[in-house]
Coordinates of C-alpha atoms in Angstrom, one line a residue:
Chain A
M40 CA 124.0 164.6 52.1
T41 CA 127.2 166.6 52.5
V42 CA 129.4 165.3 55.3
S43 CA 132.0 168.0 55.9
S44 CA 135.4 167.0 54.7
K45 CA 138.3 166.7 57.1
S46 CA 140.3 169.5 55.4
E47 CA 137.8 172.0 56.7
A48 CA 139.5 173.1 59.8
R49 CA 136.6 174.4 61.8
P50 CA 132.9 173.8 61.5
R51 CA 130.8 176.5 60.1
T52 CA 129.1 178.6 62.8
V53 CA 126.0 180.7 62.6
A54 CA 128.1 183.9 62.3
Q55 CA 130.1 182.7 59.3
S56 CA 127.3 181.2 57.3
S57 CA 126.6 182.3 53.8
A58 CA 123.2 183.2 52.3
F59 CA 122.8 179.7 50.9
S60 CA 123.6 178.1 54.2
N61 CA 121.1 180.4 56.0
W62 CA 118.5 179.4 53.5
A63 CA 119.3 175.7 53.9
N64 CA 119.2 175.9 57.7
K65 CA 115.9 177.7 57.7
H66 CA 114.3 175.2 55.4
R67 CA 116.2 172.1 56.6
K68 CA 112.9 170.4 57.4
W69 CA 111.9 170.0 53.8
L70 CA 115.4 170.0 52.4
F71 CA 116.1 166.8 54.4
A72 CA 112.7 165.1 53.9
S73 CA 111.9 165.9 50.3
P74 CA 114.5 163.8 48.4
A75 CA 113.3 160.6 50.0
M76 CA 109.6 161.6 49.6
I77 CA 110.0 162.6 46.0
F78 CA 111.8 159.3 45.2
V79 CA 109.1 157.2 46.9
G80 CA 106.3 159.4 45.6
L81 CA 107.5 159.2 42.0
L82 CA 107.8 155.4 42.2
I83 CA 104.3 155.1 43.8
V84 CA 102.1 157.9 42.5
F85 CA 102.8 157.7 38.8
P86 CA 102.5 153.9 38.7
L87 CA 99.3 153.9 40.6
V88 CA 97.7 156.5 38.3
W89 CA 99.0 154.6 35.3
T90 CA 97.7 151.3 36.6
L91 CA 94.3 152.9 37.1
Y92 CA 94.4 154.1 33.5
L93 CA 95.5 150.7 32.2
S94 CA 92.8 149.0 34.1
L95 CA 90.3 150.8 32.0
T96 CA 91.8 149.7 28.7
D97 CA 92.1 146.4 26.8
S98 CA 96.0 146.5 26.8
R99 CA 97.5 143.2 26.3
G100 CA 100.4 141.4 24.5
S101 CA 103.0 144.0 24.8
V102 CA 103.3 147.0 27.1
R103 CA 103.8 149.1 24.1
A104 CA 100.9 147.8 22.1
P105 CA 98.1 150.3 21.3
S106 CA 95.1 149.8 23.5
D107 CA 91.5 151.0 23.6
F108 CA 89.5 152.5 26.4
I109 CA 86.9 150.0 27.5
G110 CA 85.6 151.6 30.7
F111 CA 84.9 149.2 33.6
G112 CA 84.9 146.1 31.5
N113 CA 88.0 144.6 33.1
Y114 CA 86.5 145.1 36.6
L115 CA 83.4 143.3 35.5
T116 CA 85.4 140.5 34.0
V117 CA 87.5 140.2 37.1
L118 CA 84.7 140.4 39.7
S119 CA 82.6 137.8 37.8
D120 CA 85.6 135.4 37.5
F121 CA 84.8 132.6 39.8
D122 CA 87.5 130.3 38.3
R123 CA 90.6 132.2 39.1
F124 CA 90.0 135.6 40.8
W125 CA 87.7 134.7 43.7
P126 CA 89.5 131.4 44.5
A127 CA 92.7 133.5 44.6
V128 CA 91.1 135.9 47.0
G129 CA 90.0 133.0 49.2
R130 CA 93.5 131.5 49.1
T131 CA 95.1 134.8 50.0
A132 CA 92.7 135.2 53.0
Y133 CA 93.3 131.5 54.0
F134 CA 97.1 131.9 53.7
T135 CA 97.2 135.2 55.6
V136 CA 94.8 134.3 58.4
T137 CA 96.2 130.8 59.1
A138 CA 99.9 131.9 58.9
L139 CA 99.2 134.9 61.1
V140 CA 97.2 133.0 63.8
V141 CA 99.8 130.2 64.1
E142 CA 102.7 132.6 64.0
M143 CA 101.2 134.7 66.7
V144 CA 100.3 131.9 69.0
V145 CA 103.5 129.9 68.6
G146 CA 105.6 133.1 68.6
M147 CA 104.0 134.1 71.9
M148 CA 104.7 130.7 73.4
I149 CA 108.4 130.8 72.3
A150 CA 108.8 134.4 73.4
L151 CA 107.5 133.5 76.9
L152 CA 109.9 130.5 77.0
L153 CA 112.8 132.8 76.2
W154 CA 111.7 135.6 78.4
R155 CA 113.8 135.0 81.5
P156 CA 117.6 134.4 81.2
F157 CA 119.0 130.9 80.8
R158 CA 122.2 129.2 79.8
G159 CA 122.7 128.8 76.1
E160 CA 120.6 131.8 75.2
K161 CA 123.1 132.8 72.6
W162 CA 122.5 129.6 70.7
V163 CA 118.8 130.0 70.7
R164 CA 119.1 133.5 69.4
V165 CA 121.2 132.3 66.5
A166 CA 118.7 129.6 65.6
I167 CA 115.9 132.3 65.7
L168 CA 117.8 134.7 63.5
L169 CA 118.9 132.3 60.7
P170 CA 115.4 131.5 59.1
L171 CA 114.7 135.3 59.1
V172 CA 117.7 136.2 57.0
A173 CA 117.7 133.1 54.8
T174 CA 116.8 133.9 51.2
P175 CA 113.1 133.1 50.7
V176 CA 113.6 131.6 47.2
A177 CA 116.3 129.3 48.6
V178 CA 114.1 128.4 51.6
G179 CA 111.3 127.5 49.1
M180 CA 113.7 125.2 47.2
M181 CA 115.0 123.7 50.4
W182 CA 111.5 122.7 51.6
K183 CA 110.6 121.6 48.1
L184 CA 113.3 118.9 48.4
I185 CA 112.3 118.0 52.0
F186 CA 108.7 117.7 50.9
D187 CA 109.4 115.8 47.7
P188 CA 106.8 113.0 47.7
N189 CA 109.3 110.3 46.5
M190 CA 112.6 111.0 48.2
G191 CA 111.9 113.9 50.6
F192 CA 112.9 113.7 54.2
A193 CA 109.3 114.6 55.4
N194 CA 107.9 111.3 54.0
Q195 CA 110.9 109.3 55.2
M196 CA 110.2 110.6 58.7
L197 CA 106.5 109.7 58.4
G198 CA 107.6 106.3 57.3
W199 CA 109.5 105.7 60.6
F200 CA 106.2 106.1 62.4
G201 CA 104.3 104.0 59.9
I202 CA 102.3 106.9 58.5
P203 CA 101.7 106.6 54.8
A204 CA 103.6 109.1 52.5
Q205 CA 101.8 112.4 51.8
P206 CA 101.8 114.3 48.5
W207 CA 102.6 117.6 50.3
L208 CA 103.3 120.2 47.6
S209 CA 102.1 118.1 44.7
G210 CA 98.7 117.4 46.2
Q211 CA 95.9 119.8 45.2
A212 CA 94.6 119.9 48.8
T213 CA 97.9 119.8 50.6
A214 CA 99.9 122.3 48.6
L215 CA 98.6 125.5 50.2
P216 CA 98.9 124.2 53.8
T217 CA 102.5 123.1 53.0
T218 CA 103.5 126.5 51.8
I219 CA 101.8 128.0 54.9
F220 CA 104.0 125.7 56.9
M221 CA 107.1 127.2 55.2
D222 CA 105.9 130.7 55.9
I223 CA 105.4 129.8 59.5
W224 CA 108.9 128.3 59.7
Q225 CA 110.5 131.4 58.2
W226 CA 108.5 134.1 59.9
T227 CA 107.5 132.9 63.4
P228 CA 111.0 134.0 64.6
M229 CA 110.1 137.6 63.5
V230 CA 107.1 137.5 65.9
V231 CA 109.3 136.0 68.6
L232 CA 111.9 138.8 68.3
I233 CA 109.2 141.6 68.4
L234 CA 107.3 140.1 71.3
L235 CA 110.6 139.4 73.2
A236 CA 111.6 143.0 72.8
G237 CA 108.2 144.0 74.2
L238 CA 108.5 141.5 77.1
T239 CA 111.9 142.6 78.2
S240 CA 110.8 146.2 78.3
L241 CA 107.9 145.4 80.7
P242 CA 108.3 146.7 84.3
E243 CA 108.9 143.8 86.6
E244 CA 107.0 145.2 89.5
T245 CA 103.6 144.5 88.2
D246 CA 104.3 140.9 87.6
E247 CA 105.9 140.6 91.0
A248 CA 102.9 142.4 92.7
A249 CA 100.4 140.1 91.0
R250 CA 102.4 137.1 92.2
V251 CA 102.4 138.4 95.8
D252 CA 98.6 138.8 95.4
G253 CA 98.4 135.1 94.7
A254 CA 97.7 135.2 90.9
N255 CA 98.8 132.0 89.2
A256 CA 100.8 131.8 86.0
W257 CA 97.8 131.8 83.7
Q258 CA 96.2 134.7 85.5
R259 CA 99.4 136.7 85.4
F260 CA 99.8 136.1 81.7
F261 CA 96.2 137.0 80.7
F262 CA 95.5 139.8 83.2
V263 CA 99.0 141.4 83.6
T264 CA 101.4 140.6 80.9
L265 CA 99.1 140.4 77.8
P266 CA 97.4 143.8 78.4
L267 CA 100.8 145.5 78.9
L268 CA 102.0 143.9 75.7
K269 CA 99.0 144.9 73.6
T270 CA 100.8 147.5 71.5
T271 CA 103.7 145.2 70.8
V272 CA 101.2 142.4 69.8
I273 CA 99.4 144.8 67.4
V274 CA 102.7 145.9 65.8
A275 CA 103.6 142.3 65.3
V276 CA 100.2 141.5 63.8
L277 CA 100.4 144.5 61.5
L278 CA 103.9 143.7 60.2
R279 CA 103.2 140.0 59.7
S280 CA 99.8 140.5 58.0
I281 CA 101.2 143.1 55.5
D282 CA 103.9 140.6 54.5
A283 CA 101.7 137.5 54.5
L284 CA 99.2 139.2 52.2
K285 CA 102.0 139.9 49.7
T286 CA 103.7 136.5 49.9
F287 CA 105.2 135.7 46.5
D288 CA 108.7 134.3 46.7
I289 CA 108.0 130.9 48.4
L290 CA 104.9 130.3 46.3
Y291 CA 106.5 131.0 43.0
A292 CA 109.7 129.2 43.9
T293 CA 107.9 126.0 44.9
K294 CA 105.0 125.9 42.5
G295 CA 106.0 128.1 39.6
K296 CA 103.7 129.9 37.2
G297 CA 100.0 130.1 38.0
G298 CA 100.6 128.5 41.4
G299 CA 100.8 125.0 40.1
S300 CA 99.0 123.2 37.3
F301 CA 95.6 123.4 39.2
H302 CA 96.4 126.9 40.5
E303 CA 96.4 125.3 44.0
V304 CA 98.6 127.9 45.6
E305 CA 97.6 130.9 43.4
T306 CA 97.1 133.8 45.7
L307 CA 96.2 137.3 44.5
N308 CA 99.8 138.2 44.3
V309 CA 100.7 135.1 42.2
Y310 CA 97.6 135.6 40.1
A311 CA 98.4 139.3 39.4
Y312 CA 102.0 138.4 38.6
G313 CA 101.0 135.7 36.2
L314 CA 98.5 137.9 34.4
S315 CA 101.1 140.7 34.1
F316 CA 104.3 138.9 33.2
D317 CA 103.3 135.3 32.1
Y318 CA 100.2 136.1 30.1
N319 CA 100.8 139.8 29.4
E320 CA 97.1 140.7 30.1
Y321 CA 98.0 144.2 31.2
G322 CA 94.5 145.7 31.2
L323 CA 93.0 142.8 33.2
S324 CA 96.0 142.5 35.6
S325 CA 95.8 146.2 36.3
A326 CA 92.2 145.8 37.3
V327 CA 93.2 143.0 39.6
L328 CA 96.1 145.1 41.0
I329 CA 93.8 148.0 41.8
I330 CA 91.4 145.7 43.6
F331 CA 94.3 144.1 45.5
F332 CA 95.6 147.5 46.4
L333 CA 92.2 148.6 47.7
I334 CA 91.9 145.4 49.8
I335 CA 95.3 146.0 51.4
I336 CA 94.7 149.7 52.1
G337 CA 91.3 148.9 53.5
F338 CA 92.7 146.1 55.7
M339 CA 95.5 148.4 56.9
W340 CA 93.0 151.2 57.6
I341 CA 90.9 148.9 59.7
L342 CA 93.9 147.6 61.7
T343 CA 95.4 151.0 62.3
R344 CA 92.0 152.6 63.3
R345 CA 91.6 149.8 65.9
R346 CA 95.1 150.6 67.1
K347 CA 94.3 154.2 67.6
G348 CA 91.0 153.4 69.3
N349 CA 92.7 151.1 71.7
N350 CA 95.3 153.5 72.9
Chain B
M106 CA 119.4 143.2 77.0
A107 CA 117.3 143.9 80.1
H108 CA 117.9 140.2 80.9
S109 CA 121.2 140.9 82.6
V110 CA 119.5 143.1 85.2
I111 CA 118.2 140.0 86.9
P112 CA 120.8 138.4 89.2
Q113 CA 121.8 134.9 88.0
G114 CA 121.2 133.2 91.3
K115 CA 117.6 134.4 91.8
S116 CA 115.0 131.7 91.1
V117 CA 112.8 132.9 88.4
V118 CA 109.2 131.9 88.0
T119 CA 107.8 132.4 84.6
P120 CA 104.1 133.4 84.0
A121 CA 103.9 130.9 81.1
R122 CA 104.4 128.1 83.5
L123 CA 101.7 125.5 83.4
S124 CA 101.8 124.4 87.0
N125 CA 100.0 124.2 90.3
A126 CA 103.0 125.5 92.2
K127 CA 102.0 128.8 93.7
R128 CA 105.2 130.1 95.3
K129 CA 108.8 129.3 94.3
K130 CA 108.3 125.6 95.0
P131 CA 111.6 124.0 94.1
R132 CA 109.9 120.9 92.6
G133 CA 107.7 123.0 90.3
V134 CA 110.5 125.2 89.3
R135 CA 112.6 122.2 88.5
A136 CA 109.8 120.6 86.4
Y137 CA 109.5 123.9 84.5
T138 CA 113.2 124.0 83.9
A139 CA 113.2 120.5 82.5
F140 CA 110.2 121.4 80.3
R141 CA 111.9 124.5 79.2
V142 CA 115.1 122.8 78.2
A143 CA 113.2 120.2 76.2
A144 CA 111.1 122.8 74.5
L145 CA 114.1 124.9 73.6
I146 CA 115.9 121.9 72.1
V147 CA 112.9 121.1 69.9
I148 CA 112.7 124.7 68.8
V149 CA 116.3 125.0 67.9
L150 CA 116.2 121.7 66.0
A151 CA 113.1 122.7 64.1
L152 CA 114.7 125.9 63.0
L153 CA 118.2 124.6 62.2
A154 CA 117.6 121.1 60.9
P155 CA 116.1 122.2 57.6
L156 CA 119.0 124.4 56.9
G157 CA 121.3 121.6 57.8
W158 CA 119.4 119.4 55.4
L159 CA 119.9 122.1 52.7
V160 CA 123.7 122.2 53.2
A161 CA 123.9 118.3 53.5
S162 CA 122.0 117.8 50.2
S163 CA 124.3 120.3 48.5
L164 CA 127.2 118.0 49.4
K165 CA 125.5 114.8 48.0
T166 CA 125.5 113.5 44.5
N167 CA 122.2 113.3 42.7
V168 CA 122.2 109.6 43.2
D169 CA 122.8 109.9 47.0
I170 CA 120.0 112.4 47.3
Y171 CA 117.5 109.8 46.1
D172 CA 118.9 107.1 48.4
P173 CA 117.1 106.9 51.7
T174 CA 120.0 104.9 53.3
K175 CA 122.3 107.9 52.7
T176 CA 120.0 110.3 54.6
I177 CA 122.6 111.2 57.2
F178 CA 125.7 109.2 56.4
F179 CA 127.1 109.8 53.0
T180 CA 130.4 110.7 51.3
P181 CA 130.4 114.4 50.9
T182 CA 131.4 115.8 47.5
L183 CA 132.0 119.3 46.2
E184 CA 131.0 118.3 42.7
N185 CA 127.8 120.4 42.9
Y186 CA 129.7 123.5 43.9
V187 CA 132.2 123.0 41.2
N188 CA 129.3 122.7 38.7
V189 CA 127.5 125.7 40.0
L190 CA 130.5 128.0 40.2
T191 CA 132.2 127.0 36.9
R192 CA 129.4 126.3 34.5
N193 CA 126.8 128.9 35.2
N194 CA 128.5 132.3 35.5
Y195 CA 127.8 132.2 39.2
F196 CA 130.6 134.6 40.0
V197 CA 128.9 137.2 37.8
Y198 CA 125.6 136.6 39.7
I199 CA 127.3 136.9 43.0
F200 CA 128.8 140.1 42.0
N201 CA 125.5 141.4 40.7
S202 CA 123.7 140.6 43.9
F203 CA 126.4 142.2 45.9
W204 CA 126.7 145.3 43.8
V205 CA 122.9 145.9 43.7
A206 CA 122.5 145.3 47.4
L207 CA 125.5 147.6 48.3
V208 CA 124.6 150.5 46.0
S209 CA 120.9 150.4 46.9
T210 CA 121.8 150.3 50.6
V211 CA 124.2 153.2 50.4
L212 CA 121.7 155.4 48.4
S213 CA 118.9 154.5 50.8
L214 CA 121.0 155.6 53.7
V215 CA 121.9 158.9 51.9
L216 CA 118.3 159.7 51.2
G217 CA 116.7 158.0 54.2
V218 CA 118.8 159.2 57.2
P219 CA 118.2 163.0 56.7
A220 CA 114.6 162.3 55.9
A221 CA 114.1 160.3 59.1
Y222 CA 115.9 163.0 61.0
A223 CA 113.6 165.7 59.8
M224 CA 110.5 163.5 60.3
S225 CA 111.6 162.7 63.8
R226 CA 112.6 166.3 64.9
F227 CA 109.6 168.0 63.2
T228 CA 107.2 165.2 63.9
M229 CA 106.2 165.0 60.3
H230 CA 103.8 162.1 60.8
R231 CA 102.0 162.4 57.5
S232 CA 105.2 162.6 55.5
A233 CA 106.6 159.6 57.3
L234 CA 103.4 157.8 56.4
V235 CA 104.0 158.5 52.7
V236 CA 107.4 156.8 52.8
L237 CA 106.1 153.9 54.9
M238 CA 103.3 153.4 52.3
A239 CA 106.0 151.8 50.2
R240 CA 106.2 149.1 52.8
V241 CA 102.4 148.4 52.6
I242 CA 101.7 148.6 48.9
P243 CA 102.2 145.3 47.1
G244 CA 105.3 145.6 44.9
I245 CA 103.5 143.8 42.2
S246 CA 101.0 146.6 41.7
L247 CA 103.9 149.0 40.8
L248 CA 105.9 146.6 38.7
V249 CA 103.8 146.7 35.5
P250 CA 104.1 150.5 35.2
W251 CA 107.7 150.4 36.1
Y252 CA 108.3 147.8 33.5
Y253 CA 106.5 149.9 30.9
V254 CA 108.4 153.1 31.7
F255 CA 111.8 151.6 32.0
S256 CA 111.5 149.3 29.0
N257 CA 110.5 152.4 27.0
L258 CA 113.6 154.1 28.3
R259 CA 115.5 151.0 27.4
M260 CA 116.7 150.6 31.0
V261 CA 115.3 147.2 31.8
G262 CA 118.2 144.8 32.3
G263 CA 120.5 147.6 33.5
F264 CA 121.7 148.0 37.0
S265 CA 120.1 151.4 37.6
V266 CA 116.6 150.1 37.4
L267 CA 117.4 147.1 39.6
I268 CA 119.0 149.4 42.2
M269 CA 116.1 151.8 42.1
S270 CA 113.6 149.0 42.7
H271 CA 115.6 147.6 45.6
M272 CA 115.9 151.1 47.1
F273 CA 112.1 151.1 47.1
V274 CA 112.3 148.3 49.6
A275 CA 115.3 149.6 51.5
L276 CA 114.4 153.2 51.9
P277 CA 111.2 152.8 54.0
L278 CA 113.1 150.3 56.1
V279 CA 115.9 152.9 56.7
V280 CA 113.4 155.7 57.4
Y281 CA 111.4 153.4 59.8
I282 CA 114.5 152.4 61.8
M283 CA 116.1 155.8 61.9
I284 CA 113.0 157.6 63.0
S285 CA 112.8 155.5 66.1
Y286 CA 116.5 155.9 66.6
F287 CA 116.3 159.7 66.4
D288 CA 113.2 159.7 68.5
S289 CA 115.2 158.2 71.3
M290 CA 118.1 160.6 71.0
P291 CA 118.1 163.5 73.4
L292 CA 117.5 166.9 71.7
E293 CA 119.7 168.7 74.2
L294 CA 122.9 167.5 72.5
E295 CA 122.1 169.4 69.4
E296 CA 120.7 172.4 71.2
S297 CA 123.8 172.9 73.2
A298 CA 125.9 172.5 70.0
Q299 CA 123.8 175.3 68.5
V300 CA 124.3 177.4 71.6
D301 CA 128.0 177.0 71.1
G302 CA 127.6 178.5 67.7
L303 CA 127.0 175.7 65.2
T304 CA 124.3 176.0 62.6
P305 CA 121.4 173.5 62.8
I306 CA 122.7 171.6 59.9
G307 CA 126.2 171.8 61.3
A308 CA 124.9 170.3 64.6
F309 CA 123.3 167.5 62.6
Q310 CA 126.5 166.8 60.8
R311 CA 128.9 167.1 63.8
I312 CA 126.8 165.8 66.6
T313 CA 123.8 163.8 65.5
L314 CA 125.2 161.8 62.6
P315 CA 128.3 160.5 64.5
L316 CA 126.1 159.5 67.4
S317 CA 123.7 157.6 65.1
V318 CA 126.3 155.4 63.5
G319 CA 124.8 152.4 65.4
G320 CA 121.3 153.1 64.0
M321 CA 122.8 153.5 60.5
A322 CA 124.6 150.2 60.8
T323 CA 121.3 148.5 61.8
A324 CA 119.4 150.1 58.9
G325 CA 122.3 149.4 56.5
I326 CA 122.7 145.7 57.4
L327 CA 118.9 145.1 57.2
S328 CA 118.5 146.8 53.9
F329 CA 121.5 144.9 52.5
I330 CA 119.8 141.6 53.6
F331 CA 116.4 142.5 52.1
S332 CA 118.0 143.6 48.9
W333 CA 120.1 140.5 48.7
N334 CA 117.1 138.3 49.2
N335 CA 114.7 140.3 46.9
F336 CA 113.3 138.1 44.2
M337 CA 110.2 139.6 42.5
F338 CA 111.7 142.9 41.3
A339 CA 114.9 141.2 40.0
L340 CA 112.8 138.5 38.3
V341 CA 111.1 141.1 36.1
L342 CA 113.7 143.9 35.9
S343 CA 117.0 142.1 35.6
G344 CA 118.5 141.1 32.3
A345 CA 120.9 138.3 31.4
K346 CA 123.9 140.4 32.5
T347 CA 122.3 141.8 35.7
K348 CA 120.7 138.6 37.0
T349 CA 120.9 138.3 40.8
L350 CA 121.4 135.1 42.8
P351 CA 117.8 134.5 43.8
V352 CA 116.8 134.5 40.1
A353 CA 119.8 132.5 39.0
I354 CA 118.7 129.7 41.3
F355 CA 116.0 128.8 38.7
D356 CA 118.6 127.8 36.2
F357 CA 118.6 124.5 37.9
V358 CA 114.9 123.9 37.5
S359 CA 113.8 122.9 34.0
Y360 CA 110.5 121.5 32.8
A361 CA 111.8 118.0 32.5
S362 CA 113.7 117.6 35.7
I363 CA 115.4 119.3 38.6
D364 CA 119.1 119.0 39.2
W365 CA 118.6 118.7 43.0
G366 CA 122.3 118.7 43.9
G367 CA 123.0 121.7 41.8
L368 CA 119.9 123.5 43.1
M369 CA 120.8 122.9 46.7
A370 CA 124.4 124.0 46.1
A371 CA 123.1 127.2 44.4
A372 CA 120.6 127.8 47.3
T373 CA 123.5 127.4 49.7
V374 CA 125.7 129.8 47.8
V375 CA 122.9 132.4 48.1
T376 CA 122.0 131.8 51.7
V377 CA 125.2 131.2 53.5
P378 CA 127.0 134.6 52.9
I379 CA 124.0 136.4 54.2
M380 CA 123.8 134.1 57.2
V381 CA 127.4 134.7 58.0
I382 CA 126.9 138.4 57.9
A383 CA 123.8 138.0 60.1
L384 CA 125.8 136.0 62.7
F385 CA 128.4 138.7 63.1
T386 CA 125.9 141.5 63.2
Q387 CA 123.2 139.8 65.3
K388 CA 122.8 142.7 67.7
Y389 CA 122.1 145.1 65.0
I390 CA 119.6 142.9 63.1
V391 CA 117.6 142.2 66.3
S392 CA 117.4 145.9 67.2
G393 CA 116.4 146.8 63.6
M394 CA 113.7 144.2 63.3
T395 CA 112.2 145.2 66.6
A396 CA 112.6 149.0 66.1
G397 CA 109.4 150.8 66.8
A398 CA 107.7 147.7 68.2
I399 CA 107.6 149.0 71.7
K400 CA 106.2 152.5 72.3

């Protein structure tokens, strides 16, 4: 990008332009767009093709180690793996769906609470912004201390109410819900911000008209506000589901390799990371990655198709 | 915000209200106000208390952290910070994080702003989709090939690889935000500049770019934050000399035990700078995160 220097007295006009400048102006569409597209394209297309190739080999140990072509063997191994792969798929679905539903419902409630102006709005805005910008790994560590079974504040608080201490992150059954809770804490504010932006852009007349017609608060929300807000809601669902599917930082920070000793929080992302960089099973991990990739693309395709159909 | 349009004195009835009051009944409104204040206090506490806990723990000794009687009242100490900052090369990691975030943000703006401009003005939906794909694809599915290529080129552990991988996160963000920014900018401004004799690129430089400083600030701040917070790419692609803060936090976790005080101090050192930046640039962050949400 050439930003004209200050020494240049006058901007170049059409009459003064050189042959190159003429060419550049004529082709500015691609001149502007291609550097970014080439950068992203190179970082996406080659790796995907290469992952596809790797997934058909028995590559392992070192990325530079020689490997043999074994066809679809890795895919068969992965798809028949009911110990690690399928539970990971289940956990990913569980994590994404639970986090998404809670974040949307709670986010909508908070957004409605903040909709109309009130005193101290500024403070609430700050509170909403801080979890969003906090470093996820640090957030994971912070919750890990709060949820520590022996000295964590969470169990201390339960103690005040006479509720027995919970294992939280260290329990096999409670670990995943606990990490979902962390995700909800960090990302509900995102949903609130998006929905609030949608709410404030709504015309006020329709709500007013419905009120004059005698609609109560529930009716106005479900029959007036919500339909008008549909696009915004879909955008929020899209953004949150993409990120929830790919969650890694908090899971790895709180439970480490393999998602804990019983793989209790091992989602597809954590599983694929472990196969690639903890166990160096490149062939196998590539097969998992291709499947993961297809799941996400398929998921996005369904969501965006619905969006087009709705509008 | 559109909020300010509503006059302060007007009594507002909110659709979310769970009440039987049909028309501006003062009692119902007052009940809702009370409910709302209570709910907001709970929300603010729920969002801020854990962060307060993080900072408080970073000021406790490891003994005090284990002591339930010292939950709220304790003698603060800077011991953990002294440990973190002196013993563990933390200034180097802070510099690394800062440098990688800064360079990847600047480069993403340099590549992303013109691209977003072209995509907005020439409605290149499909091209925009290519760049936005980077937002959807799980980073992990690209990391193995990147690692292979860059380790063969002996670049793993260097800044260039790290910056490139962070640009991969930042660039789609910049394009996404700037497209919606350019979309909302009237075309007439450039057109009249061209009538006055500027070339199209000249009009972009002289008119559009200066007018889009707000959008670029938004995109820049957000990509800086995302790069600063990025963990997975740095975990694989950084080396001993280029380690960033989110990865360095793990120095306090060993198999045997966790130095909780040090860990919390390290986590605070990572989180607080980015929060301070966020506080001063609130407006931009909110507009960036909600860009394109309403159409």
